[in-house]
C-alpha atoms as an extended CHARMM CRD file, in Angstrom:
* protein
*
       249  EXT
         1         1  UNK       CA            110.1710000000      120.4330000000       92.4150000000  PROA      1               0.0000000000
         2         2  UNK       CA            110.1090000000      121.4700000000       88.3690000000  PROA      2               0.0000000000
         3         3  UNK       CA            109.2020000000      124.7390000000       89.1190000000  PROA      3               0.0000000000
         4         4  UNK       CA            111.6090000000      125.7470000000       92.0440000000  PROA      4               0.0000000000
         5         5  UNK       CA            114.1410000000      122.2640000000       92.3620000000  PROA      5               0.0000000000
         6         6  UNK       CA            114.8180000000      120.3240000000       95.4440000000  PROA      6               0.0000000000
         7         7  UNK       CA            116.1970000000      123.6280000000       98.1250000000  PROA      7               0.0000000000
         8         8  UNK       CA            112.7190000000      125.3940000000       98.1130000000  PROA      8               0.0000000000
         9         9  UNK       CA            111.1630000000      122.1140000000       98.6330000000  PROA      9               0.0000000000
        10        10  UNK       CA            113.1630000000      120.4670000000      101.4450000000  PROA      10              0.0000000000
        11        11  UNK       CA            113.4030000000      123.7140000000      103.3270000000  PROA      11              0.0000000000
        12        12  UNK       CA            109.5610000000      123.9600000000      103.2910000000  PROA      12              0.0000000000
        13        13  UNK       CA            108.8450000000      120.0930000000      104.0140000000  PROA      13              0.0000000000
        14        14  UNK       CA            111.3220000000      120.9210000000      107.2760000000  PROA      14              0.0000000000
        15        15  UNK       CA            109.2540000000      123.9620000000      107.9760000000  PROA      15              0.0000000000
        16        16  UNK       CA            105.7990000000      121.6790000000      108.4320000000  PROA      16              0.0000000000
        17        17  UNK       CA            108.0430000000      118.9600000000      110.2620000000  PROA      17              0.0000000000
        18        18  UNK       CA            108.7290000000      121.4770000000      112.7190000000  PROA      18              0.0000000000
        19        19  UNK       CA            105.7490000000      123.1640000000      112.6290000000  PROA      19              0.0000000000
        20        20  UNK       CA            103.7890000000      119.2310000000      113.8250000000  PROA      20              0.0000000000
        21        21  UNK       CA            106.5440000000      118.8250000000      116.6940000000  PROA      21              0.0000000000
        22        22  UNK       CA            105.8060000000      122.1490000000      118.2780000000  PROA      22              0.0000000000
        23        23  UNK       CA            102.2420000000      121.3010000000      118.3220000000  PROA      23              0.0000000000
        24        24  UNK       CA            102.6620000000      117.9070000000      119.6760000000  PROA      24              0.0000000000
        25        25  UNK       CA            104.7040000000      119.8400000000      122.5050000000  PROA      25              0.0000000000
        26        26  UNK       CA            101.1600000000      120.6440000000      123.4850000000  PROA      26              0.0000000000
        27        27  UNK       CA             99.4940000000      117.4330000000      123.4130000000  PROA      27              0.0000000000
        28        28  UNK       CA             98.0760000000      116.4760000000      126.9960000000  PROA      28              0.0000000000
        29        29  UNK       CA             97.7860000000      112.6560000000      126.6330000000  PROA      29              0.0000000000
        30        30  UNK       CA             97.6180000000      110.4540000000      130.3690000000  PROA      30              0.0000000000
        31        31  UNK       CA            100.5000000000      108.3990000000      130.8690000000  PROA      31              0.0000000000
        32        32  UNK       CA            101.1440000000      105.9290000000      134.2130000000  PROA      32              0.0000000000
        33        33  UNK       CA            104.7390000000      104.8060000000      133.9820000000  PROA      33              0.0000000000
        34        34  UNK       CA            105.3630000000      101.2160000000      134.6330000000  PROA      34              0.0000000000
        35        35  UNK       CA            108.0330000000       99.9770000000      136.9640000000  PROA      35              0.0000000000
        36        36  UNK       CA            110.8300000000       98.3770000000      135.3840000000  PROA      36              0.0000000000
        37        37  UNK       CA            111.6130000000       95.2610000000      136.8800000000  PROA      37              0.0000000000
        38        38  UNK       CA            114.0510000000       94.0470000000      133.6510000000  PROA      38              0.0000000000
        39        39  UNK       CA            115.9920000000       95.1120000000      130.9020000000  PROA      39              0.0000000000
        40        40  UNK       CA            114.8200000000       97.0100000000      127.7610000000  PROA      40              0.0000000000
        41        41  UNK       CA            114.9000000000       93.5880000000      125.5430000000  PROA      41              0.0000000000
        42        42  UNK       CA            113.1470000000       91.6080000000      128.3250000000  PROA      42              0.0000000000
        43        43  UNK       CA            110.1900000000       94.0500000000      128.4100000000  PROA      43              0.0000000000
        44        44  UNK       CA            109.9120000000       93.6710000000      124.7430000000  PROA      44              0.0000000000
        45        45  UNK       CA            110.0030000000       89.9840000000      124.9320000000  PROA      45              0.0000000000
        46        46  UNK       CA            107.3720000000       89.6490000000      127.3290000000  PROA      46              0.0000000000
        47        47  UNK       CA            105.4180000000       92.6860000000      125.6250000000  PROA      47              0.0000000000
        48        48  UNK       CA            105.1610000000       91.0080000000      122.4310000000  PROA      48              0.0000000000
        49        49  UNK       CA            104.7430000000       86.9980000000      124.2620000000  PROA      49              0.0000000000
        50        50  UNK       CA            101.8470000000       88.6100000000      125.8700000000  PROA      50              0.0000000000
        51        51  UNK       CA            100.4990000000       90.8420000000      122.8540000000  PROA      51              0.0000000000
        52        52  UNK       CA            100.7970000000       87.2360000000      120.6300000000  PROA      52              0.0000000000
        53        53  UNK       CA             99.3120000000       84.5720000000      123.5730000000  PROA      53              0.0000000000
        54        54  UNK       CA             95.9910000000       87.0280000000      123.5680000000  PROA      54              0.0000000000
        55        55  UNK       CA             95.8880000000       86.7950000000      120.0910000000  PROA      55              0.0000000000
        56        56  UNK       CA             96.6610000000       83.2240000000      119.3550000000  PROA      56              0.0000000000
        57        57  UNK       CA             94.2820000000       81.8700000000      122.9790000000  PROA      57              0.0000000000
        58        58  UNK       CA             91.9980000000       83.9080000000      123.4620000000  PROA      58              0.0000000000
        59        59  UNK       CA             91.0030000000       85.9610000000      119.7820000000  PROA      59              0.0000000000
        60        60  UNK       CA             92.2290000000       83.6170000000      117.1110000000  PROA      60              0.0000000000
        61        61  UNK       CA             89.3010000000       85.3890000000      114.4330000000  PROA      61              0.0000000000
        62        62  UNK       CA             91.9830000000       88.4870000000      115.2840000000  PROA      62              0.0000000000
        63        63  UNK       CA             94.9690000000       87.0190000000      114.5950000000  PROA      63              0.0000000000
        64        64  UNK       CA             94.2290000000       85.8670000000      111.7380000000  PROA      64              0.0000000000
        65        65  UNK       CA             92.6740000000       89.0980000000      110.4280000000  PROA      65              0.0000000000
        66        66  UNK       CA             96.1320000000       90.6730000000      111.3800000000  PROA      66              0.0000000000
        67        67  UNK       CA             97.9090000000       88.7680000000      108.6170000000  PROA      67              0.0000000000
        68        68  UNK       CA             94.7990000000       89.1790000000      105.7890000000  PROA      68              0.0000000000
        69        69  UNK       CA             95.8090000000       93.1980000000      106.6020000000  PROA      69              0.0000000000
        70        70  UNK       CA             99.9090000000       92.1980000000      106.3300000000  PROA      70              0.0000000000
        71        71  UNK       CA             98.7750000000       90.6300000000      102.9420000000  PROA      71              0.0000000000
        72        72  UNK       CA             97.2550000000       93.5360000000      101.8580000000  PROA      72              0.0000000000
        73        73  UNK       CA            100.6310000000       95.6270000000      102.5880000000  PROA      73              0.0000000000
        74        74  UNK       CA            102.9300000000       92.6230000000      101.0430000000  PROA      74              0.0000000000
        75        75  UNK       CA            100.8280000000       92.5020000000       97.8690000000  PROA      75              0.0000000000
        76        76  UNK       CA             98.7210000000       95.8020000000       97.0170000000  PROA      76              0.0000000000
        77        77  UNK       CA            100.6730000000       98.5380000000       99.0370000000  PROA      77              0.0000000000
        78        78  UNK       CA            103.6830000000       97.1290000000       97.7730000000  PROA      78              0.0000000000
        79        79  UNK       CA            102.7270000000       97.4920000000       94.6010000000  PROA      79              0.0000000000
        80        80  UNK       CA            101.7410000000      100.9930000000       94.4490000000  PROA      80              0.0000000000
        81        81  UNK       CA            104.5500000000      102.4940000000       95.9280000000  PROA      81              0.0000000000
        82        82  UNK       CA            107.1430000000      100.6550000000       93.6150000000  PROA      82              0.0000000000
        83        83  UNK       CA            104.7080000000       99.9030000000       90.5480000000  PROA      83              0.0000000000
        84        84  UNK       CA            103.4690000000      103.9310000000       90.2110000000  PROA      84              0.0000000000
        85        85  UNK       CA            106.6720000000      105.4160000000       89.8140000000  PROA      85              0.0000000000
        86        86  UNK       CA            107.4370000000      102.8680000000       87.0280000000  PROA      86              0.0000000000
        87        87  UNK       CA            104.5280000000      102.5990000000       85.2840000000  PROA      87              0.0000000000
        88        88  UNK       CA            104.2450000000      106.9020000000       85.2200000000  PROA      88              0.0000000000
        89        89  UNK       CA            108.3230000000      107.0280000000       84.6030000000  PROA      89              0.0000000000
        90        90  UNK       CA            109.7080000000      104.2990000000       82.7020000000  PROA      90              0.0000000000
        91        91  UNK       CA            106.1330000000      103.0020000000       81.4180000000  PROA      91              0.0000000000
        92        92  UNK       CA            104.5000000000      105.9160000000       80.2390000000  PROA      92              0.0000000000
        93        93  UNK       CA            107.4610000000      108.3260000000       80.1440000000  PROA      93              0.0000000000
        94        94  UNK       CA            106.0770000000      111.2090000000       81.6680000000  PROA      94              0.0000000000
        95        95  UNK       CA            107.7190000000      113.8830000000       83.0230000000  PROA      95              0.0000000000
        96        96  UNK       CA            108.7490000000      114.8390000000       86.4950000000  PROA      96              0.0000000000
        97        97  UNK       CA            105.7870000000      117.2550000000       86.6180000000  PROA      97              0.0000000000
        98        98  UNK       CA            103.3870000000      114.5810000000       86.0190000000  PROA      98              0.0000000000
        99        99  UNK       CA            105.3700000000      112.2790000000       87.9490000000  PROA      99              0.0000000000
       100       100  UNK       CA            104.6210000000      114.3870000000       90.8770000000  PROA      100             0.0000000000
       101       101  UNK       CA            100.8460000000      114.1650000000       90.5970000000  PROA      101             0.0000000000
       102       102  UNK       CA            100.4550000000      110.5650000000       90.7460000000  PROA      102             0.0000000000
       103       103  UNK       CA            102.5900000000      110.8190000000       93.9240000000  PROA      103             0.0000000000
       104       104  UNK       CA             99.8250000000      113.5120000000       95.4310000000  PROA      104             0.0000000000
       105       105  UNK       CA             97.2200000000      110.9170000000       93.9070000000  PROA      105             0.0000000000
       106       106  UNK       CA             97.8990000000      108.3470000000       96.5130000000  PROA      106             0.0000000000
       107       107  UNK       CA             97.2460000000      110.9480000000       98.9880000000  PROA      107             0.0000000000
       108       108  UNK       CA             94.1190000000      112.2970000000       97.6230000000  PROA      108             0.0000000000
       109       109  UNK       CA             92.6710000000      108.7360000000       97.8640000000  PROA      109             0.0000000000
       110       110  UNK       CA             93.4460000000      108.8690000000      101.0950000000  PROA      110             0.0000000000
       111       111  UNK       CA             92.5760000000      111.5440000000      102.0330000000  PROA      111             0.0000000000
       112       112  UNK       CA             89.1600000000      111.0930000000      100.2730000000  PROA      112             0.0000000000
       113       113  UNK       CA             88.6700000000      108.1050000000      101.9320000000  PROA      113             0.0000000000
       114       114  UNK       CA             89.2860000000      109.2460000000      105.2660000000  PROA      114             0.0000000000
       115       115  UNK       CA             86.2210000000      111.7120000000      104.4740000000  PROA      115             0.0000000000
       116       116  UNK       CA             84.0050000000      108.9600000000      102.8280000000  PROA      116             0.0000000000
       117       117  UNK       CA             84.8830000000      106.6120000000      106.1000000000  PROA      117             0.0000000000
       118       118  UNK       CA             82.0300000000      108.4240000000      108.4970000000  PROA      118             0.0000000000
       119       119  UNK       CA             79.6680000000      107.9860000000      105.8440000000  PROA      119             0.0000000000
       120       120  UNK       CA             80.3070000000      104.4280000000      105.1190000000  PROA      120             0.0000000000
       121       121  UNK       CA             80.2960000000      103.3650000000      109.0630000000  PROA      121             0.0000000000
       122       122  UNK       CA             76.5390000000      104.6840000000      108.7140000000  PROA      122             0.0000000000
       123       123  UNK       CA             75.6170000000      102.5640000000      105.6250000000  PROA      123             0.0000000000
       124       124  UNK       CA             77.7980000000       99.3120000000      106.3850000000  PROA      124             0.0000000000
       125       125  UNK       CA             78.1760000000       97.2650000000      109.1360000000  PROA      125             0.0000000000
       126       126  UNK       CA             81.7000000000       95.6360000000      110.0140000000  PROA      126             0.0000000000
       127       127  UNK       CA             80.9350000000       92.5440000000      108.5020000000  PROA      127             0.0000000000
       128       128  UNK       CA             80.2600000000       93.7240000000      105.0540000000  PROA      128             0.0000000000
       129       129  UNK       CA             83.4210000000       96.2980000000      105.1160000000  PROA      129             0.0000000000
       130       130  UNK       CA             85.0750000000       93.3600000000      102.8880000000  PROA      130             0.0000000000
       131       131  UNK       CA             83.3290000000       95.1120000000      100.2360000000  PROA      131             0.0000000000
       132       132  UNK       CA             85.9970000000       97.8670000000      100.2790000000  PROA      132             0.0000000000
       133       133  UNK       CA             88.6670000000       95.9170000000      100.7250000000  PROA      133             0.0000000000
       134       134  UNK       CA             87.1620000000       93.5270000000       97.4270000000  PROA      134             0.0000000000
       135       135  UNK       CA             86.3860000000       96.8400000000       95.3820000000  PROA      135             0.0000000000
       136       136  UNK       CA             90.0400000000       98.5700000000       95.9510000000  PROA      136             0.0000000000
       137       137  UNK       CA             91.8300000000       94.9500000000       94.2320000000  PROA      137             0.0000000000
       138       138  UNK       CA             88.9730000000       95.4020000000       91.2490000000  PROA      138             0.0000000000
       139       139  UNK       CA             90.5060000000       98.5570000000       90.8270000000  PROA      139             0.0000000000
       140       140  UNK       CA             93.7320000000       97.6720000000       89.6160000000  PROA      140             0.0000000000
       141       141  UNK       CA             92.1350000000       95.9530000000       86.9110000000  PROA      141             0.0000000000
       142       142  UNK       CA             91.5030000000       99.3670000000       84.7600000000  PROA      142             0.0000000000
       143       143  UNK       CA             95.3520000000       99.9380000000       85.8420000000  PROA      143             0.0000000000
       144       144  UNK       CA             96.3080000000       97.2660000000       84.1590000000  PROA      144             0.0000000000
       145       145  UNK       CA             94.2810000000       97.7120000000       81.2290000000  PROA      145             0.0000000000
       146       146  UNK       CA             95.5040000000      101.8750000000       81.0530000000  PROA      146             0.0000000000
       147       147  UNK       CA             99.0620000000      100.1470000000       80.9560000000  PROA      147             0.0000000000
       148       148  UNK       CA             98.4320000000       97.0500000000       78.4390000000  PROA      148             0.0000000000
       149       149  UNK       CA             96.7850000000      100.1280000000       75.9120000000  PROA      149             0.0000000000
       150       150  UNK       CA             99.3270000000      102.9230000000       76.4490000000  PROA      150             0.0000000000
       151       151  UNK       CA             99.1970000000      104.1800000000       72.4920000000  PROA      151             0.0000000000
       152       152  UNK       CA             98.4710000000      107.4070000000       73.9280000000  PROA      152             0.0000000000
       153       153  UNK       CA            100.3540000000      107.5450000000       76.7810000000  PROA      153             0.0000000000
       154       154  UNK       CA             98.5900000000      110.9080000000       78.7370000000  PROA      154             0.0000000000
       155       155  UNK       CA             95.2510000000      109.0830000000       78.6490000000  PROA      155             0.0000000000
       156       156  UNK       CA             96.4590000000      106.0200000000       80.0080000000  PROA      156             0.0000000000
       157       157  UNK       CA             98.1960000000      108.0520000000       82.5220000000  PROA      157             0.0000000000
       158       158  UNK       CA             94.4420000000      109.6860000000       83.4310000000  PROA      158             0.0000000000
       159       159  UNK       CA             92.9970000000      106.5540000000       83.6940000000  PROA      159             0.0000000000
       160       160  UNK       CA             95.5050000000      105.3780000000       86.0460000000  PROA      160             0.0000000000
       161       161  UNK       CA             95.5990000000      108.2380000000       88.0570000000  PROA      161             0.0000000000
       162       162  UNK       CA             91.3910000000      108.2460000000       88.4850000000  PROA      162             0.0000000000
       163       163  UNK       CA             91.7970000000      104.6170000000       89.2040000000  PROA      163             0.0000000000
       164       164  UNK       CA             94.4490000000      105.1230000000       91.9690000000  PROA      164             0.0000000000
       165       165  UNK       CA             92.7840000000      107.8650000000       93.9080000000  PROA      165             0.0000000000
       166       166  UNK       CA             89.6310000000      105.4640000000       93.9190000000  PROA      166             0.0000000000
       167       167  UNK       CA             91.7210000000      102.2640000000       94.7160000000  PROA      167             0.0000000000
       168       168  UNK       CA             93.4300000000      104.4620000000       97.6990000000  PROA      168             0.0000000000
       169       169  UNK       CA             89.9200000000      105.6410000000       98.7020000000  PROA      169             0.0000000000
       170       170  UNK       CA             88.3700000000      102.3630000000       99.0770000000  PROA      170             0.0000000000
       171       171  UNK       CA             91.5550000000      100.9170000000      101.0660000000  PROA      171             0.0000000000
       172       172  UNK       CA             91.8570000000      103.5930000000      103.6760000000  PROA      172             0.0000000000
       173       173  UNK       CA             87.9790000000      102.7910000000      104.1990000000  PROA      173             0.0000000000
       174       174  UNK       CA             88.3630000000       99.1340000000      104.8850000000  PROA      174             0.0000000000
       175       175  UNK       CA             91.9760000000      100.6280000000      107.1360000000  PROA      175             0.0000000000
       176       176  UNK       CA             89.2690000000      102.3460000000      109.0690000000  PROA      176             0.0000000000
       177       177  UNK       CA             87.2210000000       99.8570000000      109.8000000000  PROA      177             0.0000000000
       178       178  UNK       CA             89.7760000000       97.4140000000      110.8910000000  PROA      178             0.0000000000
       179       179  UNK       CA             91.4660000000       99.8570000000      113.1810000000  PROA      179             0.0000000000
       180       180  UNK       CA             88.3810000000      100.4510000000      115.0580000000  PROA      180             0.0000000000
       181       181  UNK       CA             87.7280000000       96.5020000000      114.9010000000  PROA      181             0.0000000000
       182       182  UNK       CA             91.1970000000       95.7880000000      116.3270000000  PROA      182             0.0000000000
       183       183  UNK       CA             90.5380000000       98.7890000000      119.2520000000  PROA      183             0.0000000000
       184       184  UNK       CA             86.9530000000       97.2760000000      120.1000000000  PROA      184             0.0000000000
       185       185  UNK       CA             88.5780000000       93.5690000000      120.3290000000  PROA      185             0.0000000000
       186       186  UNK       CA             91.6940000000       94.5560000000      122.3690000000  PROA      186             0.0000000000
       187       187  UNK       CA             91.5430000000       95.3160000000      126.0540000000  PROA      187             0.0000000000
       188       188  UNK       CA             92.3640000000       98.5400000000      127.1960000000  PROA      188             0.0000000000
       189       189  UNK       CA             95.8000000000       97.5770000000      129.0730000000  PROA      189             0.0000000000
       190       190  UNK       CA             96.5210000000       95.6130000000      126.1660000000  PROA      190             0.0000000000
       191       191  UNK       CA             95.8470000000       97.8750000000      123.2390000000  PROA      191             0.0000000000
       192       192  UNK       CA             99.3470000000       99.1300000000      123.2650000000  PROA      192             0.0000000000
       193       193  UNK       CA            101.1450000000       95.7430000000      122.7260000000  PROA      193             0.0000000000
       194       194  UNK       CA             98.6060000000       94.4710000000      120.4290000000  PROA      194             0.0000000000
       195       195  UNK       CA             99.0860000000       97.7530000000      118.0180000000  PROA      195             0.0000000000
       196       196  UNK       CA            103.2300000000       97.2890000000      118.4760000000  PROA      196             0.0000000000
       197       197  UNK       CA            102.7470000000       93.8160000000      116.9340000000  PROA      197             0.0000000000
       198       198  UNK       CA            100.4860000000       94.7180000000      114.6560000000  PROA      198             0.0000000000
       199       199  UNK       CA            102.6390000000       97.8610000000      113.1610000000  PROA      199             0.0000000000
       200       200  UNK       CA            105.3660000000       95.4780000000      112.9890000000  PROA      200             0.0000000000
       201       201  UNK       CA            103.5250000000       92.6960000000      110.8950000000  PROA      201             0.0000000000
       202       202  UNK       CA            102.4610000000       94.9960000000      107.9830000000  PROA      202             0.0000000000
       203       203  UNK       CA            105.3820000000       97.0950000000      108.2780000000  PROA      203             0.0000000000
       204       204  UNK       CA            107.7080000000       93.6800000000      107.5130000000  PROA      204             0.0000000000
       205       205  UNK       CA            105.4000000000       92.7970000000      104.6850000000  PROA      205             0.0000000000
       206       206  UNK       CA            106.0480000000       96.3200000000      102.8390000000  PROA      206             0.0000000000
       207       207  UNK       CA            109.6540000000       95.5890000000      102.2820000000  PROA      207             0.0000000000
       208       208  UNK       CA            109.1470000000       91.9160000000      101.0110000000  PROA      208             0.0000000000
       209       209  UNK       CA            106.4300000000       93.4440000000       98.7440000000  PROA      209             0.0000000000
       210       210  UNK       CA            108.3720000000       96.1150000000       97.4630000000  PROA      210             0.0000000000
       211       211  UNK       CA            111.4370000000       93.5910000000       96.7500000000  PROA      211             0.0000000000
       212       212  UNK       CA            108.9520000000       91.3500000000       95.2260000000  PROA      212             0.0000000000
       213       213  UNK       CA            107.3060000000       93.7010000000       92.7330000000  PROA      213             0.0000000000
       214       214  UNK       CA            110.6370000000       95.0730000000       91.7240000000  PROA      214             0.0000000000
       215       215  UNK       CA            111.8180000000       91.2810000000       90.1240000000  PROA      215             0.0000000000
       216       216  UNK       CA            108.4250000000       91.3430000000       89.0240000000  PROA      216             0.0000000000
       217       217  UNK       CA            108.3640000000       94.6870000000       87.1760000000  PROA      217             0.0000000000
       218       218  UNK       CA            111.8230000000       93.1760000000       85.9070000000  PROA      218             0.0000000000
       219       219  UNK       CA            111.0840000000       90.2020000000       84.5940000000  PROA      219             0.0000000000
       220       220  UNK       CA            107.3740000000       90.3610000000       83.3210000000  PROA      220             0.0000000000
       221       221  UNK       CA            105.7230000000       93.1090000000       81.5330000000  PROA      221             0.0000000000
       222       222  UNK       CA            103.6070000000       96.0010000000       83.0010000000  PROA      222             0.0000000000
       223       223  UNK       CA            100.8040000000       94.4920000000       82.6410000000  PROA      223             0.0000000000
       224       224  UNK       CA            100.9830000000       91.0210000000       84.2020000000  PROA      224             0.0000000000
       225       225  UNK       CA            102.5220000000       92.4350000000       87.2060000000  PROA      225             0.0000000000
       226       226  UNK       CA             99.2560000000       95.1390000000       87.9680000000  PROA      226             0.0000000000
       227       227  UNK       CA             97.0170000000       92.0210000000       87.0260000000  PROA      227             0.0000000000
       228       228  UNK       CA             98.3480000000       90.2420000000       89.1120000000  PROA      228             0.0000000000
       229       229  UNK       CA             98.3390000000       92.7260000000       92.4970000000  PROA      229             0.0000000000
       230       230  UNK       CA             94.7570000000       92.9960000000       91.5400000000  PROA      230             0.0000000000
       231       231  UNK       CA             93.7490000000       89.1010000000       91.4260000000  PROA      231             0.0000000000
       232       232  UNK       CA             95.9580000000       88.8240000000       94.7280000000  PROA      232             0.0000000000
       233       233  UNK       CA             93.9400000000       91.4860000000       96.2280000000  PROA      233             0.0000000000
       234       234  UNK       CA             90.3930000000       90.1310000000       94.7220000000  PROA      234             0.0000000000
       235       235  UNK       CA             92.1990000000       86.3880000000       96.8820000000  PROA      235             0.0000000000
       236       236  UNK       CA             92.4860000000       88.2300000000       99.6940000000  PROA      236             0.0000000000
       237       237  UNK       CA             89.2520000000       90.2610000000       99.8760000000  PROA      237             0.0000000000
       238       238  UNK       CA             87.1900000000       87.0130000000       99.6340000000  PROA      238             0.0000000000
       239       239  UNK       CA             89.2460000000       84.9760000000      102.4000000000  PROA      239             0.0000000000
       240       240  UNK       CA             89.0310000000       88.2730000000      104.5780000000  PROA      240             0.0000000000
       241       241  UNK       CA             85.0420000000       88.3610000000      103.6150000000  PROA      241             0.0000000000
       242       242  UNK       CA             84.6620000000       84.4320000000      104.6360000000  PROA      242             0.0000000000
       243       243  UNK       CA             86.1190000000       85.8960000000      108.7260000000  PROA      243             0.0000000000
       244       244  UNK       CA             84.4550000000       88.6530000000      108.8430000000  PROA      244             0.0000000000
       245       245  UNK       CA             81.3050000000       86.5190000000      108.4620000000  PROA      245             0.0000000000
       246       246  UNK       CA             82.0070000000       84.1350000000      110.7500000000  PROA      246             0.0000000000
       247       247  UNK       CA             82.9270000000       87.2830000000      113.6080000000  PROA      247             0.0000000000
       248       248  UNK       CA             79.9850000000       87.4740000000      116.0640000000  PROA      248             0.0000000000
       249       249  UNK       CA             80.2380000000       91.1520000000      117.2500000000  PROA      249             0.0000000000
């Protein structure tokens, strides 16, 4: 984007857009088609009545580890996609070079922790993947500190790009794990509706986090606000541990 501006950029990104719908043109994946025996917002009522009774009757442990992973979207992936911009931008003042790599950080971390994630399912068992989930909140903390000692401001902005990638890494590990733990727990004819009402959880608790973080980042300094996303996600890493003990699988 510094080197070549936006034209270059959003031609290209609509290139590779392209590029992934041709291929899924080719995907062969089995599909029986239901009849329809109501309307579009009946189905979807009784899809998600039936997706929420199997949850709340028959795998409570499951519903409630549905809205540990909705907290960790409301209060630590909230935070990263409206607290990086503004601690690199406003915060640190870098430019819009810089600014660009601590966007491609987030993706490094996840992409490194897709790697890492076959290596981990060999060393940890399900029940001790709270570890990850633990580890990526006690990496804020050295985000907060990089922010709270910003007298030289490209350091700080190392740290807190280092810090990020790991953060990232660790979370995507623990995302992992609970995907598969949500597929294994969910019947087959069921997995569909389950994953709809899952997607739709975390993906209302992004928005309220992102709202939330920008009063925060408003109102309180820099510092408070990352310390805070990281105690939140140390709170929820240790409630999440206490189920994941108590899951006999």
């Amino acid at each position: 984007y510094v080197y070549f501006g936006f034209t270059p950029v959003g031609a290209g990104s609509a290139v590779c857009f392209l590029e992934s719908a041709i291929v899924e043109l080719f995907l062969k994946i089995p599909f029986v088609k239901p009849g329809s025996t109501s309307s579009a917002i009946n189905e979807i009522k009784s899809d998600l009545g039936e997706a929420i009774s199997l949850l709340i009757k028959e795998n409570k442990a499951l519903f409630r580890f549905i809205f540990g992973m909705a907290a960790l979207n409301l209060f630590l992936s909230a935070m990263m996609v409206v607290g990086l911009p503004y601690l690199v931008k406003v915060n640190l003042g870098m430019n819009d070079q810089l600014y660009g790599f601590a966007q491609a950080s987030t993706a490094i971390g996840m992409i490194l922790g897709g790697i890492l994630s076959g290596f981990a399912a060999k060393r940890f068992k399900f029940q001790s993947s709270g570890i990850f989930l633990l580890l990526t909140g006690v990496l804020y903390i050295p985000v907060a500190l990089a922010v709270l000692w910003n007298g030289t401001p490209i350091l700080s902005y190392i740290v807190i790009m280092i810090f990020v990638i790991l953060s990232m890494g660790s979370c995507t590990i623990f995302n992992i794990f609970a995907l598969s733990f949500m597929q294994s727990e969910t019947p087959n004819q069921m997995l569909g509706k389950v994953s709809s009402f899952v997607m739709m959880i975390s993906t209302c608790a992004l928005p309220l986090g992102q709202a939330m973080y920008g009063v925060l980042f408003d109102t309180l300094p820099a510092f408070t606000v990352v310390l805070f996303a990281a105690g939140m996600g140390i709170i929820i890493a240790v409630c999440v541990k206490s189920l994941l003990r108590s899951l006999k699988i």
